[in-house]
Amino acid sequence: MSNTKTLPLLEADGQGAAPCCPPLTERPMTADEAETAARMFKALGDPVRLRLFSAVASHEGGEACVCDISDVGVSQPTVSHHLKKLREAGLLTSERRGTWVYYRVEPSVLAAMGKLLAPPTAA
């Protein structure tokens, strides 16, 4: 049994996606917020994972079959491992269709990441 936690990146607020944490320029993060954001950044801190995440995010139609994104210079089992880590971090979702698995980056995940890193707005 795995002891990994899925990243609670999004919260429903009735007005779209809210990041797991406030924008970095809004206020200092709490310890829990920093831990949550660090899991996301740690998952993206590996070059292969970042390439896979980018391949899924930029793929036509917003989703990609593992067969379309596995050419990242590592073996297929390693690709599966990295995709699993991205799913566990809450950055990707997956769906099995027949023998293939399709991955998707939910638009709300990208929006939440953008809000976390957004520069301060002028008042």
PDB file of C-alpha atoms in Angstrom:
ATOM      1  CA  MET A   1       0.000   0.000   0.000  1.00  0.00           C
ATOM      2  CA  SER A   2       1.333   3.402  -0.950  1.00  0.00           C
ATOM      3  CA  ASN A   3       1.736   6.125   1.650  1.00  0.00           C
ATOM      4  CA  THR A   4       1.836   8.947  -0.901  1.00  0.00           C
ATOM      5  CA  LYS A   5      -0.630  11.796  -0.658  1.00  0.00           C
ATOM      6  CA  THR A   6      -2.404  13.372  -3.594  1.00  0.00           C
ATOM      7  CA  LEU A   7      -1.665  17.054  -3.790  1.00  0.00           C
ATOM      8  CA  PRO A   8      -4.771  19.037  -2.768  1.00  0.00           C
ATOM      9  CA  LEU A   9      -4.050  21.667  -5.365  1.00  0.00           C
ATOM     10  CA  LEU A  10      -7.582  22.910  -5.897  1.00  0.00           C
ATOM     11  CA  GLU A  11     -10.463  23.959  -3.740  1.00  0.00           C
ATOM     12  CA  ALA A  12     -13.930  24.777  -4.962  1.00  0.00           C
ATOM     13  CA  ASP A  13     -14.712  28.417  -4.345  1.00  0.00           C
ATOM     14  CA  GLY A  14     -17.698  28.899  -6.623  1.00  0.00           C
ATOM     15  CA  GLN A  15     -15.656  31.168  -8.893  1.00  0.00           C
ATOM     16  CA  GLY A  16     -13.329  28.708 -10.520  1.00  0.00           C
ATOM     17  CA  ALA A  17     -10.139  27.140  -9.319  1.00  0.00           C
ATOM     18  CA  ALA A  18      -8.311  28.427  -6.297  1.00  0.00           C
ATOM     19  CA  PRO A  19      -4.683  27.546  -5.732  1.00  0.00           C
ATOM     20  CA  CYS A  20      -3.648  25.360  -2.851  1.00  0.00           C
ATOM     21  CA  CYS A  21      -1.815  28.348  -1.514  1.00  0.00           C
ATOM     22  CA  PRO A  22      -2.045  32.114  -1.777  1.00  0.00           C
ATOM     23  CA  PRO A  23       0.059  33.874  -4.382  1.00  0.00           C
ATOM     24  CA  LEU A  24       3.643  34.004  -3.147  1.00  0.00           C
ATOM     25  CA  THR A  25       3.484  37.803  -3.047  1.00  0.00           C
ATOM     26  CA  GLU A  26       0.268  37.961  -0.988  1.00  0.00           C
ATOM     27  CA  ARG A  27       1.571  36.751   2.384  1.00  0.00           C
ATOM     28  CA  PRO A  28       4.012  34.240   3.825  1.00  0.00           C
ATOM     29  CA  MET A  29       2.877  30.646   3.409  1.00  0.00           C
ATOM     30  CA  THR A  30       1.901  28.512   6.353  1.00  0.00           C
ATOM     31  CA  ALA A  31       3.878  25.332   6.946  1.00  0.00           C
ATOM     32  CA  ASP A  32       1.065  23.220   5.443  1.00  0.00           C
ATOM     33  CA  GLU A  33       0.779  25.438   2.357  1.00  0.00           C
ATOM     34  CA  ALA A  34       4.533  25.302   1.831  1.00  0.00           C
ATOM     35  CA  GLU A  35       4.527  21.505   2.124  1.00  0.00           C
ATOM     36  CA  THR A  36       1.716  21.227  -0.419  1.00  0.00           C
ATOM     37  CA  ALA A  37       3.397  23.565  -2.913  1.00  0.00           C
ATOM     38  CA  ALA A  38       6.760  21.846  -2.402  1.00  0.00           C
ATOM     39  CA  ARG A  39       5.254  18.470  -3.409  1.00  0.00           C
ATOM     40  CA  MET A  40       4.068  20.023  -6.661  1.00  0.00           C
ATOM     41  CA  PHE A  41       7.420  21.660  -7.386  1.00  0.00           C
ATOM     42  CA  LYS A  42       9.310  18.516  -6.400  1.00  0.00           C
ATOM     43  CA  ALA A  43       7.278  16.509  -8.907  1.00  0.00           C
ATOM     44  CA  LEU A  44       8.112  19.054 -11.607  1.00  0.00           C
ATOM     45  CA  GLY A  45      11.744  19.359 -10.500  1.00  0.00           C
ATOM     46  CA  ASP A  46      12.831  16.349 -12.546  1.00  0.00           C
ATOM     47  CA  PRO A  47      13.607  17.161 -16.216  1.00  0.00           C
ATOM     48  CA  VAL A  48      11.894  14.002 -17.513  1.00  0.00           C
ATOM     49  CA  ARG A  49       8.760  14.726 -15.482  1.00  0.00           C
ATOM     50  CA  LEU A  50       8.718  18.321 -16.652  1.00  0.00           C
ATOM     51  CA  ARG A  51       9.014  17.161 -20.276  1.00  0.00           C
ATOM     52  CA  LEU A  52       6.182  14.655 -19.794  1.00  0.00           C
ATOM     53  CA  PHE A  53       3.993  17.261 -18.090  1.00  0.00           C
ATOM     54  CA  SER A  54       4.690  19.701 -20.923  1.00  0.00           C
ATOM     55  CA  ALA A  55       3.993  17.029 -23.554  1.00  0.00           C
ATOM     56  CA  VAL A  56       0.600  16.290 -22.032  1.00  0.00           C
ATOM     57  CA  ALA A  57      -0.279  19.955 -21.444  1.00  0.00           C
ATOM     58  CA  SER A  58       0.606  20.976 -24.995  1.00  0.00           C
ATOM     59  CA  HIS A  59      -0.808  17.943 -26.786  1.00  0.00           C
ATOM     60  CA  GLU A  60      -3.599  18.557 -29.276  1.00  0.00           C
ATOM     61  CA  GLY A  61      -6.983  18.121 -27.634  1.00  0.00           C
ATOM     62  CA  GLY A  62      -5.595  18.588 -24.140  1.00  0.00           C
ATOM     63  CA  GLU A  63      -4.855  14.927 -23.534  1.00  0.00           C
ATOM     64  CA  ALA A  64      -2.210  12.491 -24.676  1.00  0.00           C
ATOM     65  CA  CYS A  65      -1.939   8.753 -24.976  1.00  0.00           C
ATOM     66  CA  VAL A  66       1.134   7.366 -23.262  1.00  0.00           C
ATOM     67  CA  CYS A  67       2.108   6.034 -26.698  1.00  0.00           C
ATOM     68  CA  ASP A  68       2.351   9.638 -27.972  1.00  0.00           C
ATOM     69  CA  ILE A  69       4.535  11.062 -25.194  1.00  0.00           C
ATOM     70  CA  SER A  70       6.932   8.271 -24.212  1.00  0.00           C
ATOM     71  CA  ASP A  71       9.838   9.447 -26.401  1.00  0.00           C
ATOM     72  CA  VAL A  72      11.707  11.364 -23.694  1.00  0.00           C
ATOM     73  CA  GLY A  73      14.971   9.427 -23.721  1.00  0.00           C
ATOM     74  CA  VAL A  74      14.199   6.920 -20.963  1.00  0.00           C
ATOM     75  CA  SER A  75      12.755   3.405 -20.922  1.00  0.00           C
ATOM     76  CA  GLN A  76       9.017   2.746 -20.889  1.00  0.00           C
ATOM     77  CA  PRO A  77       9.030   1.569 -17.249  1.00  0.00           C
ATOM     78  CA  THR A  78      10.779   4.812 -16.284  1.00  0.00           C
ATOM     79  CA  VAL A  79       8.179   6.841 -18.203  1.00  0.00           C
ATOM     80  CA  SER A  80       5.439   4.981 -16.304  1.00  0.00           C
ATOM     81  CA  HIS A  81       7.179   5.730 -13.002  1.00  0.00           C
ATOM     82  CA  HIS A  82       7.407   9.455 -13.758  1.00  0.00           C
ATOM     83  CA  LEU A  83       3.782   9.629 -14.930  1.00  0.00           C
ATOM     84  CA  LYS A  84       2.758   7.915 -11.692  1.00  0.00           C
ATOM     85  CA  LYS A  85       4.649  10.542  -9.671  1.00  0.00           C
ATOM     86  CA  LEU A  86       2.906  13.340 -11.603  1.00  0.00           C
ATOM     87  CA  ARG A  87      -0.488  11.697 -10.930  1.00  0.00           C
ATOM     88  CA  GLU A  88       0.310  11.293  -7.222  1.00  0.00           C
ATOM     89  CA  ALA A  89       1.218  14.977  -7.044  1.00  0.00           C
ATOM     90  CA  GLY A  90      -2.218  15.837  -8.475  1.00  0.00           C
ATOM     91  CA  LEU A  91      -0.749  17.338 -11.632  1.00  0.00           C
ATOM     92  CA  LEU A  92      -2.108  14.750 -14.092  1.00  0.00           C
ATOM     93  CA  THR A  93      -5.221  12.631 -14.332  1.00  0.00           C
ATOM     94  CA  SER A  94      -5.399   9.418 -16.315  1.00  0.00           C
ATOM     95  CA  GLU A  95      -7.980   7.211 -17.947  1.00  0.00           C
ATOM     96  CA  ARG A  96      -7.530   3.728 -19.373  1.00  0.00           C
ATOM     97  CA  ARG A  97      -9.125   3.182 -22.780  1.00  0.00           C
ATOM     98  CA  GLY A  98      -8.603  -0.349 -23.966  1.00  0.00           C
ATOM     99  CA  THR A  99      -4.896  -1.089 -23.764  1.00  0.00           C
ATOM    100  CA  TRP A 100      -3.777   2.550 -23.648  1.00  0.00           C
ATOM    101  CA  VAL A 101      -3.744   5.094 -20.856  1.00  0.00           C
ATOM    102  CA  TYR A 102      -4.568   8.713 -21.683  1.00  0.00           C
ATOM    103  CA  TYR A 103      -3.270  11.580 -19.544  1.00  0.00           C
ATOM    104  CA  ARG A 104      -4.715  15.038 -19.073  1.00  0.00           C
ATOM    105  CA  VAL A 105      -3.661  18.196 -17.273  1.00  0.00           C
ATOM    106  CA  GLU A 106      -6.847  19.710 -15.965  1.00  0.00           C
ATOM    107  CA  PRO A 107      -7.103  23.408 -16.909  1.00  0.00           C
ATOM    108  CA  SER A 108      -7.809  24.193 -13.257  1.00  0.00           C
ATOM    109  CA  VAL A 109      -4.378  22.779 -12.314  1.00  0.00           C
ATOM    110  CA  LEU A 110      -2.621  25.141 -14.713  1.00  0.00           C
ATOM    111  CA  ALA A 111      -4.762  28.034 -13.472  1.00  0.00           C
ATOM    112  CA  ALA A 112      -3.903  27.238  -9.848  1.00  0.00           C
ATOM    113  CA  MET A 113      -0.189  27.025 -10.646  1.00  0.00           C
ATOM    114  CA  GLY A 114      -0.409  30.366 -12.432  1.00  0.00           C
ATOM    115  CA  LYS A 115      -2.155  32.008  -9.470  1.00  0.00           C
ATOM    116  CA  LEU A 116       0.494  30.712  -7.079  1.00  0.00           C
ATOM    117  CA  LEU A 117       3.277  32.277  -9.145  1.00  0.00           C
ATOM    118  CA  ALA A 118       1.409  35.379 -10.276  1.00  0.00           C
ATOM    119  CA  PRO A 119       3.108  38.740  -9.777  1.00  0.00           C
ATOM    120  CA  PRO A 120       1.375  41.228  -7.494  1.00  0.00           C
ATOM    121  CA  THR A 121      -1.415  43.178  -9.114  1.00  0.00           C
ATOM    122  CA  ALA A 122      -1.382  46.959  -9.121  1.00  0.00           C
ATOM    123  CA  ALA A 123      -3.995  48.530  -6.886  1.00  0.00           C
TER     124      ALA A 123
END
